[in-house]
CSV table of C-alpha atoms in Angstrom, one decimal:
chain,number,residue,atom,x,y,z
N,1,UNK,CA,64.8,3.0,-39.4
N,2,UNK,CA,62.2,3.6,-36.5
N,3,UNK,CA,60.7,6.7,-38.6
N,4,UNK,CA,60.7,4.4,-41.9
N,5,UNK,CA,59.1,1.6,-39.8
N,6,UNK,CA,56.4,4.1,-38.3
N,7,UNK,CA,55.3,5.4,-42.0
N,8,UNK,CA,55.1,1.7,-43.1
N,9,UNK,CA,53.0,0.9,-40.3
N,10,UNK,CA,50.6,4.2,-41.0
N,11,UNK,CA,50.4,3.2,-44.6
N,12,UNK,CA,49.2,-0.4,-43.9
N,13,UNK,CA,46.6,1.2,-41.8
N,14,UNK,CA,45.6,3.6,-44.3
N,15,UNK,CA,45.3,0.5,-46.8
N,16,UNK,CA,43.2,-1.4,-44.3
N,17,UNK,CA,41.1,1.4,-44.0
N,18,UNK,CA,40.3,1.7,-47.7
N,19,UNK,CA,39.7,-2.1,-47.9
N,20,UNK,CA,37.4,-1.7,-45.0
N,21,UNK,CA,35.4,0.9,-46.7
N,22,UNK,CA,35.0,-0.9,-49.9
N,23,UNK,CA,32.0,-3.3,-49.7
N,24,UNK,CA,30.8,-1.9,-46.5
N,25,UNK,CA,27.4,-1.8,-47.8
N,26,UNK,CA,27.1,-5.3,-48.1
N,27,UNK,CA,27.6,-5.8,-44.4
N,28,UNK,CA,25.5,-3.0,-43.0
N,29,UNK,CA,22.3,-4.8,-42.6
N,30,UNK,CA,23.7,-6.6,-39.6
N,31,UNK,CA,23.9,-3.1,-38.1
N,32,UNK,CA,21.6,-1.9,-35.5
N,33,UNK,CA,20.5,1.6,-35.3
N,34,UNK,CA,23.3,2.7,-32.8
N,35,UNK,CA,25.9,0.9,-34.6
N,36,UNK,CA,24.8,2.4,-38.1
N,37,UNK,CA,25.1,5.9,-36.2
N,38,UNK,CA,28.7,5.0,-35.1
N,39,UNK,CA,29.7,3.6,-38.7
N,40,UNK,CA,28.5,6.9,-40.0
N,41,UNK,CA,30.5,8.9,-37.6
N,42,UNK,CA,33.6,6.9,-38.0
N,43,UNK,CA,33.4,7.1,-41.7
N,44,UNK,CA,33.1,10.8,-41.4
N,45,UNK,CA,36.1,10.9,-39.4
N,46,UNK,CA,38.0,9.1,-41.5
N,47,UNK,CA,37.0,11.6,-44.5
N,48,UNK,CA,38.2,14.5,-42.5
N,49,UNK,CA,41.2,12.7,-41.4
N,50,UNK,CA,42.0,11.7,-45.0
N,51,UNK,CA,41.4,15.3,-46.4
N,52,UNK,CA,44.0,16.7,-43.9
N,53,UNK,CA,46.3,14.0,-44.7
N,54,UNK,CA,46.1,14.9,-48.4
N,55,UNK,CA,47.0,18.5,-47.7
N,56,UNK,CA,49.8,17.3,-45.4
N,57,UNK,CA,51.3,15.1,-48.1
N,58,UNK,CA,50.7,18.1,-50.8
N,59,UNK,CA,52.7,20.7,-48.5
N,60,UNK,CA,55.5,18.0,-48.1
N,61,UNK,CA,55.8,17.5,-51.9
N,62,UNK,CA,55.6,21.7,-52.4
N,63,UNK,CA,58.3,21.8,-49.4
N,64,UNK,CA,60.5,19.4,-51.4
N,65,UNK,CA,60.1,20.7,-54.8
N,66,UNK,CA,58.5,17.7,-56.1
N,67,UNK,CA,56.2,20.1,-57.8
N,68,UNK,CA,57.3,21.8,-60.9
N,69,UNK,CA,60.2,19.4,-61.0
N,70,UNK,CA,61.0,16.9,-63.8
N,71,UNK,CA,60.3,16.6,-67.4
N,72,UNK,CA,56.7,17.4,-67.1
N,73,UNK,CA,57.0,20.1,-64.5
N,74,UNK,CA,53.7,19.8,-63.0
N,75,UNK,CA,52.2,22.6,-61.2
N,76,UNK,CA,51.2,22.2,-57.5
N,77,UNK,CA,47.6,21.8,-58.9
N,78,UNK,CA,48.6,19.5,-61.5
N,79,UNK,CA,50.5,17.6,-59.3
N,80,UNK,CA,47.6,16.8,-56.7
N,81,UNK,CA,45.4,16.1,-59.8
N,82,UNK,CA,47.8,13.6,-61.0
N,83,UNK,CA,48.1,11.5,-57.6
N,84,UNK,CA,44.8,12.3,-56.2
N,85,UNK,CA,42.5,11.5,-59.1
N,86,UNK,CA,39.2,12.3,-57.3
N,87,UNK,CA,40.1,16.1,-57.2
N,88,UNK,CA,40.0,16.2,-60.9
N,89,UNK,CA,36.4,17.1,-60.4
N,90,UNK,CA,37.3,19.8,-58.3
N,91,UNK,CA,39.1,20.9,-55.0
N,92,UNK,CA,42.8,20.5,-56.0
N,93,UNK,CA,43.1,24.3,-55.7
N,94,UNK,CA,41.7,24.2,-52.1
N,95,UNK,CA,44.1,21.6,-51.2
N,96,UNK,CA,47.1,23.4,-52.6
N,97,UNK,CA,45.9,26.8,-51.1
N,98,UNK,CA,45.6,25.1,-47.7
N,99,UNK,CA,49.0,23.1,-48.1
N,100,UNK,CA,50.6,26.6,-48.9
N,101,UNK,CA,49.3,28.3,-46.1
N,102,UNK,CA,50.8,25.8,-43.7
N,103,UNK,CA,54.2,27.4,-44.0
N,104,UNK,CA,52.8,30.7,-43.2
N,105,UNK,CA,53.3,31.6,-39.4
N,106,UNK,CA,50.5,34.0,-39.3
N,107,UNK,CA,47.6,31.3,-40.0
N,108,UNK,CA,49.1,28.6,-37.7
N,109,UNK,CA,45.7,28.3,-35.9
N,110,UNK,CA,44.3,27.3,-39.4
N,111,UNK,CA,47.0,24.6,-39.8
N,112,UNK,CA,46.4,23.2,-36.1
N,113,UNK,CA,42.4,23.2,-36.8
N,114,UNK,CA,42.7,21.3,-40.0
N,115,UNK,CA,45.3,18.6,-38.5
N,116,UNK,CA,43.0,18.4,-35.5
N,117,UNK,CA,40.1,17.3,-37.7
N,118,UNK,CA,37.9,20.3,-36.5
N,119,UNK,CA,38.2,22.1,-39.6
N,120,UNK,CA,37.3,20.4,-42.9
N,121,UNK,CA,39.8,21.4,-45.8
N,122,UNK,CA,37.0,23.2,-48.1
N,123,UNK,CA,36.1,25.2,-44.7
N,124,UNK,CA,39.8,26.1,-44.1
N,125,UNK,CA,40.2,27.3,-47.6
N,126,UNK,CA,37.4,29.8,-47.2
N,127,UNK,CA,38.7,30.8,-43.9
N,128,UNK,CA,42.1,31.6,-45.4
N,129,UNK,CA,40.5,33.4,-48.5
N,130,UNK,CA,38.3,35.5,-46.0
N,131,UNK,CA,41.5,36.0,-43.8
N,132,UNK,CA,43.6,37.2,-46.7
N,133,UNK,CA,41.1,40.1,-47.6
N,134,UNK,CA,39.7,40.9,-44.2
N,135,UNK,CA,42.7,41.0,-42.0
N,136,UNK,CA,44.6,44.0,-43.4
N,137,UNK,CA,41.3,45.9,-42.6
N,138,UNK,CA,41.3,45.0,-39.1
N,139,UNK,CA,43.4,46.6,-36.1
N,140,UNK,CA,46.5,45.0,-35.4
N,141,UNK,CA,45.8,43.7,-31.8
N,142,UNK,CA,42.3,42.0,-33.1
N,143,UNK,CA,43.7,39.9,-36.0
N,144,UNK,CA,44.3,36.7,-33.9
N,145,UNK,CA,40.9,37.3,-32.4
N,146,UNK,CA,39.3,37.5,-35.8
N,147,UNK,CA,41.3,34.7,-37.1
N,148,UNK,CA,40.0,32.5,-34.4
N,149,UNK,CA,36.4,33.4,-34.9
N,150,UNK,CA,36.7,32.9,-38.5
N,151,UNK,CA,37.9,29.4,-37.7
N,152,UNK,CA,35.0,28.6,-35.4
N,153,UNK,CA,32.4,29.9,-37.4
N,154,UNK,CA,33.7,28.0,-40.7
N,155,UNK,CA,34.1,24.7,-38.1
N,156,UNK,CA,30.6,24.7,-36.9
N,157,UNK,CA,28.4,26.6,-39.2
N,158,UNK,CA,29.9,26.3,-42.6
N,159,UNK,CA,31.8,28.4,-45.1
N,160,UNK,CA,28.7,30.2,-45.9
N,161,UNK,CA,28.2,31.7,-42.7
N,162,UNK,CA,31.9,32.5,-42.3
N,163,UNK,CA,31.7,34.7,-45.5
N,164,UNK,CA,28.7,36.5,-43.9
N,165,UNK,CA,31.0,37.6,-41.0
N,166,UNK,CA,32.7,40.5,-42.6
N,167,UNK,CA,30.2,43.3,-41.9
N,168,UNK,CA,30.2,42.3,-38.4
N,169,UNK,CA,34.0,42.0,-38.2
N,170,UNK,CA,34.5,45.2,-39.8
N,171,UNK,CA,32.0,46.9,-37.4
N,172,UNK,CA,33.6,45.6,-34.2
N,173,UNK,CA,37.2,45.3,-35.2
N,174,UNK,CA,37.8,47.0,-38.1
N,175,UNK,CA,39.9,50.0,-38.7
N,176,UNK,CA,38.1,53.4,-37.9
N,177,UNK,CA,35.7,54.0,-40.8
N,178,UNK,CA,36.3,50.9,-42.8
N,179,UNK,CA,32.8,49.4,-42.5
N,180,UNK,CA,31.6,52.8,-43.9
N,181,UNK,CA,34.1,53.0,-46.7
N,182,UNK,CA,33.2,49.5,-47.8
N,183,UNK,CA,29.6,50.2,-48.0
N,184,UNK,CA,29.9,53.7,-49.7
N,185,UNK,CA,32.0,51.8,-52.3
N,186,UNK,CA,29.3,49.1,-52.8
N,187,UNK,CA,27.1,51.9,-54.3
N,188,UNK,CA,29.2,52.1,-57.2
N,189,UNK,CA,27.9,48.8,-58.0
N,190,UNK,CA,24.2,49.3,-57.8
N,191,UNK,CA,22.6,48.7,-61.1
N,192,UNK,CA,19.4,47.9,-62.7
N,193,UNK,CA,19.8,46.2,-66.3
N,194,UNK,CA,17.6,46.9,-69.3
N,195,UNK,CA,14.9,44.6,-69.9
N,196,UNK,CA,15.8,41.0,-72.1
N,197,UNK,CA,12.6,40.5,-73.5
N,198,UNK,CA,11.7,36.9,-74.9
N,199,UNK,CA,9.4,35.9,-77.3
N,200,UNK,CA,6.4,35.7,-75.0
N,201,UNK,CA,7.0,39.4,-74.0
N,202,UNK,CA,8.5,38.3,-70.6
N,203,UNK,CA,11.1,40.8,-69.5
N,204,UNK,CA,13.9,39.8,-67.4
N,205,UNK,CA,15.9,42.5,-65.4
N,206,UNK,CA,19.2,42.0,-63.4
N,207,UNK,CA,19.0,44.1,-60.4
N,208,UNK,CA,22.2,44.8,-57.9
N,209,UNK,CA,21.7,46.3,-54.5
N,210,UNK,CA,24.1,47.5,-51.7
N,211,UNK,CA,23.2,46.8,-48.2
N,212,UNK,CA,21.1,49.7,-47.7
N,213,UNK,CA,19.1,49.4,-51.0
N,214,UNK,CA,18.7,45.9,-50.1
N,215,UNK,CA,17.1,46.5,-46.7
N,216,UNK,CA,15.1,49.6,-47.7
N,217,UNK,CA,13.4,47.5,-50.5
N,218,UNK,CA,13.0,44.4,-48.7
N,219,UNK,CA,11.2,46.5,-45.9
N,220,UNK,CA,8.8,47.9,-48.6
N,221,UNK,CA,8.3,44.4,-50.3
N,222,UNK,CA,7.5,42.4,-47.1
N,223,UNK,CA,4.0,43.4,-46.5
N,224,UNK,CA,3.0,43.4,-50.3
N,225,UNK,CA,4.6,39.9,-51.1
N,226,UNK,CA,2.9,38.1,-48.0
N,227,UNK,CA,0.6,35.2,-49.0
N,228,UNK,CA,-3.0,37.0,-49.7
N,229,UNK,CA,-5.6,34.0,-49.2
N,230,UNK,CA,-8.6,34.6,-51.0
N,231,UNK,CA,-12.2,33.5,-49.4
N,232,UNK,CA,-10.2,31.0,-47.4
N,233,UNK,CA,-8.4,29.6,-50.5
N,234,UNK,CA,-4.8,29.5,-50.2
N,235,UNK,CA,-2.2,31.6,-52.0
N,236,UNK,CA,-0.8,29.3,-54.6
N,237,UNK,CA,1.5,32.0,-56.0
N,238,UNK,CA,5.2,31.3,-55.6
N,239,UNK,CA,7.4,33.6,-53.4
N,240,UNK,CA,9.3,34.8,-56.6
N,241,UNK,CA,5.7,35.4,-58.2
N,242,UNK,CA,4.6,37.5,-55.2
N,243,UNK,CA,7.6,39.4,-54.8
N,244,UNK,CA,7.5,40.5,-58.8
N,245,UNK,CA,3.9,41.7,-58.3
N,246,UNK,CA,4.7,43.2,-55.2
N,247,UNK,CA,7.3,45.2,-57.1
N,248,UNK,CA,5.2,46.3,-59.7
N,249,UNK,CA,2.6,47.5,-57.0
N,250,UNK,CA,5.2,49.6,-55.5
N,251,UNK,CA,6.3,51.2,-58.6
N,252,UNK,CA,2.4,51.9,-59.7
N,253,UNK,CA,1.7,53.7,-56.4
N,254,UNK,CA,4.8,55.7,-56.7
N,255,UNK,CA,3.8,57.0,-59.9
N,256,UNK,CA,0.2,57.4,-59.5
N,257,UNK,CA,0.0,58.8,-56.1
N,258,UNK,CA,-1.2,62.4,-55.6
N,259,UNK,CA,1.3,62.9,-53.0
N,260,UNK,CA,4.8,61.9,-54.7
N,261,UNK,CA,6.4,62.7,-51.4
N,262,UNK,CA,4.0,60.4,-49.2
N,263,UNK,CA,5.2,57.4,-47.6
N,264,UNK,CA,3.3,54.4,-46.2
N,265,UNK,CA,3.9,53.4,-42.6
N,266,UNK,CA,4.0,49.7,-43.6
N,267,UNK,CA,7.4,50.2,-45.4
N,268,UNK,CA,9.2,52.0,-42.6
N,269,UNK,CA,12.4,50.3,-41.6
N,270,UNK,CA,13.7,50.3,-38.0
N,271,UNK,CA,17.6,50.7,-37.1
N,272,UNK,CA,18.8,50.4,-33.8
N,273,UNK,CA,22.2,52.2,-32.9
N,274,UNK,CA,24.2,53.1,-29.8
N,275,UNK,CA,24.6,56.4,-29.1
N,276,UNK,CA,28.3,56.6,-29.3
N,277,UNK,CA,28.5,54.9,-32.6
N,278,UNK,CA,26.2,57.4,-34.0
N,279,UNK,CA,28.1,60.4,-32.7
N,280,UNK,CA,31.7,59.0,-33.7
N,281,UNK,CA,30.9,57.4,-36.8
N,282,UNK,CA,34.3,55.6,-36.9
N,283,UNK,CA,33.5,52.1,-35.8
N,284,UNK,CA,30.3,50.1,-35.2
N,285,UNK,CA,27.1,49.9,-37.1
N,286,UNK,CA,23.1,50.2,-37.0
N,287,UNK,CA,21.3,47.2,-37.3
N,288,UNK,CA,17.9,46.8,-38.7
N,289,UNK,CA,15.2,45.2,-37.0
N,290,UNK,CA,11.9,43.6,-37.9
N,291,UNK,CA,11.1,42.0,-41.5
N,292,UNK,CA,12.9,39.7,-43.6
N,293,UNK,CA,16.2,41.9,-43.5
N,294,UNK,CA,16.6,41.8,-39.8
N,295,UNK,CA,20.1,42.1,-38.7
N,296,UNK,CA,21.6,44.0,-41.5
N,297,UNK,CA,24.3,46.1,-40.3
N,298,UNK,CA,24.4,49.7,-41.8
N,299,UNK,CA,27.5,51.8,-41.6
N,300,UNK,CA,27.3,54.9,-38.9
N,301,UNK,CA,27.2,57.8,-41.6
N,302,UNK,CA,24.7,55.8,-43.5
N,303,UNK,CA,22.3,55.5,-40.5
N,304,UNK,CA,22.7,59.6,-39.9
N,305,UNK,CA,21.7,59.9,-43.5
N,306,UNK,CA,18.9,57.7,-43.4
N,307,UNK,CA,17.3,59.8,-40.3
N,308,UNK,CA,16.5,62.5,-42.7
N,309,UNK,CA,14.2,60.1,-44.3
N,310,UNK,CA,10.9,59.4,-43.0
N,311,UNK,CA,10.9,55.8,-44.2
N,312,UNK,CA,13.7,55.1,-41.7
N,313,UNK,CA,12.8,55.2,-38.0
N,314,UNK,CA,16.2,55.2,-36.0
N,315,UNK,CA,16.1,53.8,-32.4
N,316,UNK,CA,19.2,55.2,-30.4
N,317,UNK,CA,20.5,53.2,-27.6
N,318,UNK,CA,22.3,54.5,-24.4
N,319,UNK,CA,25.4,52.6,-23.0
N,320,UNK,CA,23.0,50.5,-20.7
N,321,UNK,CA,20.9,49.7,-23.6
N,322,UNK,CA,18.1,51.8,-22.9
N,323,UNK,CA,16.4,53.6,-25.4
N,324,UNK,CA,17.5,57.3,-25.7
N,325,UNK,CA,15.6,58.6,-28.7
N,326,UNK,CA,12.9,57.0,-30.8
N,327,UNK,CA,12.4,58.6,-34.0
N,328,UNK,CA,8.9,59.1,-35.2
N,329,UNK,CA,6.6,60.2,-38.0
N,330,UNK,CA,6.1,63.7,-36.5
N,331,UNK,CA,9.6,64.2,-35.5
N,332,UNK,CA,10.4,64.0,-39.3
N,333,UNK,CA,9.6,66.5,-41.8
N,334,UNK,CA,5.7,66.6,-42.4
N,335,UNK,CA,3.9,66.6,-45.9
N,336,UNK,CA,3.0,70.4,-45.4
N,337,UNK,CA,6.8,71.1,-44.4
N,338,UNK,CA,7.8,69.1,-47.5
N,339,UNK,CA,5.5,70.9,-49.8
N,340,UNK,CA,6.8,74.3,-48.5
N,341,UNK,CA,10.3,73.2,-49.0
N,342,UNK,CA,9.6,71.9,-52.7
N,343,UNK,CA,8.4,75.6,-53.4
N,344,UNK,CA,11.3,77.2,-51.9
N,345,UNK,CA,14.3,75.0,-53.2
N,346,UNK,CA,12.3,74.0,-56.4
N,347,UNK,CA,14.9,71.0,-57.1
N,348,UNK,CA,18.1,69.6,-55.5
N,349,UNK,CA,20.0,72.1,-54.2
N,350,UNK,CA,23.4,70.5,-54.9
N,351,UNK,CA,25.2,72.7,-57.4
N,352,UNK,CA,24.7,71.8,-61.0
N,353,UNK,CA,21.9,69.2,-60.2
N,354,UNK,CA,18.3,69.9,-61.2
N,355,UNK,CA,16.5,66.8,-59.9
N,356,UNK,CA,12.9,67.4,-59.5
N,357,UNK,CA,11.9,68.2,-55.8
N,358,UNK,CA,9.3,65.4,-55.4
N,359,UNK,CA,12.3,63.1,-56.1
N,360,UNK,CA,14.5,64.7,-53.4
N,361,UNK,CA,15.0,64.0,-49.9
N,362,UNK,CA,14.5,66.6,-47.0
N,363,UNK,CA,18.1,66.9,-45.5
N,364,UNK,CA,19.0,68.2,-42.0
N,365,UNK,CA,21.7,70.8,-42.5
N,366,UNK,CA,22.9,70.3,-39.0
N,367,UNK,CA,22.2,66.5,-38.7
N,368,UNK,CA,19.4,65.2,-36.5
N,369,UNK,CA,21.9,62.9,-35.0
N,370,UNK,CA,23.8,66.1,-34.0
N,371,UNK,CA,20.7,67.8,-32.6
N,372,UNK,CA,19.6,69.6,-35.8
N,373,UNK,CA,15.8,70.9,-35.7
N,374,UNK,CA,13.3,69.5,-38.0
N,375,UNK,CA,12.4,73.1,-39.2
N,376,UNK,CA,12.6,74.7,-42.7
N,377,UNK,CA,15.4,76.9,-41.5
N,378,UNK,CA,17.4,73.7,-41.1
N,379,UNK,CA,16.3,72.0,-44.4
N,380,UNK,CA,17.6,71.6,-48.1
N,381,UNK,CA,16.6,69.3,-50.8
N,382,UNK,CA,19.2,66.7,-52.1
N,383,UNK,CA,18.6,63.9,-54.4
N,384,UNK,CA,19.4,60.4,-53.4
N,385,UNK,CA,23.0,60.6,-55.0
N,386,UNK,CA,24.0,64.2,-53.8
N,387,UNK,CA,22.4,63.1,-50.3
N,388,UNK,CA,24.8,60.2,-50.0
N,389,UNK,CA,27.9,62.5,-51.1
N,390,UNK,CA,27.0,65.2,-48.8
N,391,UNK,CA,27.1,62.9,-45.9
N,392,UNK,CA,30.0,60.9,-46.9
N,393,UNK,CA,32.2,63.8,-47.6
N,394,UNK,CA,30.7,65.6,-44.7
N,395,UNK,CA,29.8,69.0,-46.7
N,396,UNK,CA,28.2,71.7,-44.8
N,397,UNK,CA,25.1,73.8,-46.4
N,398,UNK,CA,23.9,76.9,-44.9
N,399,UNK,CA,20.7,78.7,-45.6
N,400,UNK,CA,21.1,82.1,-47.4
N,401,UNK,CA,18.6,85.0,-47.5
N,402,UNK,CA,19.0,88.0,-49.6
N,403,UNK,CA,17.2,90.3,-52.1
N,404,UNK,CA,17.2,87.2,-54.5
N,405,UNK,CA,15.2,85.2,-51.8
N,406,UNK,CA,16.3,81.9,-49.9
N,407,UNK,CA,18.8,79.5,-51.1
N,408,UNK,CA,21.2,76.8,-50.0
N,409,UNK,CA,25.0,77.4,-50.4
N,410,UNK,CA,27.2,74.1,-50.0
N,411,UNK,CA,30.8,74.1,-48.9
N,412,UNK,CA,32.3,71.1,-50.9
N,413,UNK,CA,35.4,71.0,-49.0
N,414,UNK,CA,35.9,67.8,-47.4
N,415,UNK,CA,34.9,67.6,-43.5
N,416,UNK,CA,33.3,71.2,-43.8
N,417,UNK,CA,30.4,70.1,-41.9
N,418,UNK,CA,32.7,69.0,-39.2
N,419,UNK,CA,34.3,72.4,-38.8
N,420,UNK,CA,31.0,74.1,-39.1
N,421,UNK,CA,29.9,72.2,-36.0
N,422,UNK,CA,33.1,73.0,-33.9
N,423,UNK,CA,32.4,76.8,-34.9
N,424,UNK,CA,28.8,76.7,-33.5
N,425,UNK,CA,29.9,74.5,-30.2
N,426,UNK,CA,32.3,77.2,-29.6
N,427,UNK,CA,29.6,80.0,-29.8
N,428,UNK,CA,27.3,78.2,-27.5
N,429,UNK,CA,27.2,79.6,-24.0
N,430,UNK,CA,29.0,77.3,-21.6
């Protein structure tokens, strides 16, 4: 009886709260500023509590088997929509997802946060979705920490920021090499559609880039797409128009330059990375600095590959945060070296590839991160795609000189580069 009486009392209070909200606008003219702020806060707390209560009721219905029972056999989502009509406009699926998670022991902190009112149901649904995808990729001991972090960010900054945590969490707590695998997999989705041309001749493209491509493109577009006042008059072009015109300018420069391999210093991208991350390549990440894409995380092996490219300036930090080595243009392959390399290799040196020399990168056979010199004796041309393959699969390349000339031979055995390093290290005097 006591429990029944308590439920009756709660139901009466809920009804009173609903009644108090109806017609509230007719009385607000009496409220001063402080009271108006109080009303707003109290109503917001009621909404959050109401959403949590809706989840609790749904969890009870699912636990009892109320959903899927009877002649109509409503699904859990259908049951919520039937008895919580406001969810017909959306949100029933989130209510059900959170309610079902209440029975899962591993995500008990989400339940606690929802019931305490600190985590709105919409944010809780995002946390659960992200946790389901992310936790299997996190080391076992770090999973509670990661879940608590997702909850805190979703509660304080919202679902969008919660979703953006993924690269940071993988770099910090992911199983070895997971961020690298994910960013390498993202390259498969890079695409530029054929143009859709309308009756005015306007062409629309769809461009999809991975984190690396986005960071490089934004670094190049940044200086060219900034507002450019003329004779003291404001630049009235929209941001999208400035960016579109900047992209066309980049292409014109690329196809008309007398020096196809030349690079403008304004397009350089700086990446900071700690020394241990660069050496091990298993966990951690490089972080872009400066420009609109500052803070983008790039996986370790990606940074090692980008160190071959004169548009990327890697800043290596020691354990105490001091700069260990700052890459500079003079450290990288010069224009004169590049031309000699073009003449020597003619095209991409990867077996079966004939990508022209001026569309290829100068690759360090012994990576710069491993102490490889920027000399022609340690260089080979690789196109963008095969440059990525060589770094991702850790292929070793060696320079061979014989009667036919100088050529690069690749050992396409996974991790052959690491074995080559081990052999070279063993030969070095103690």
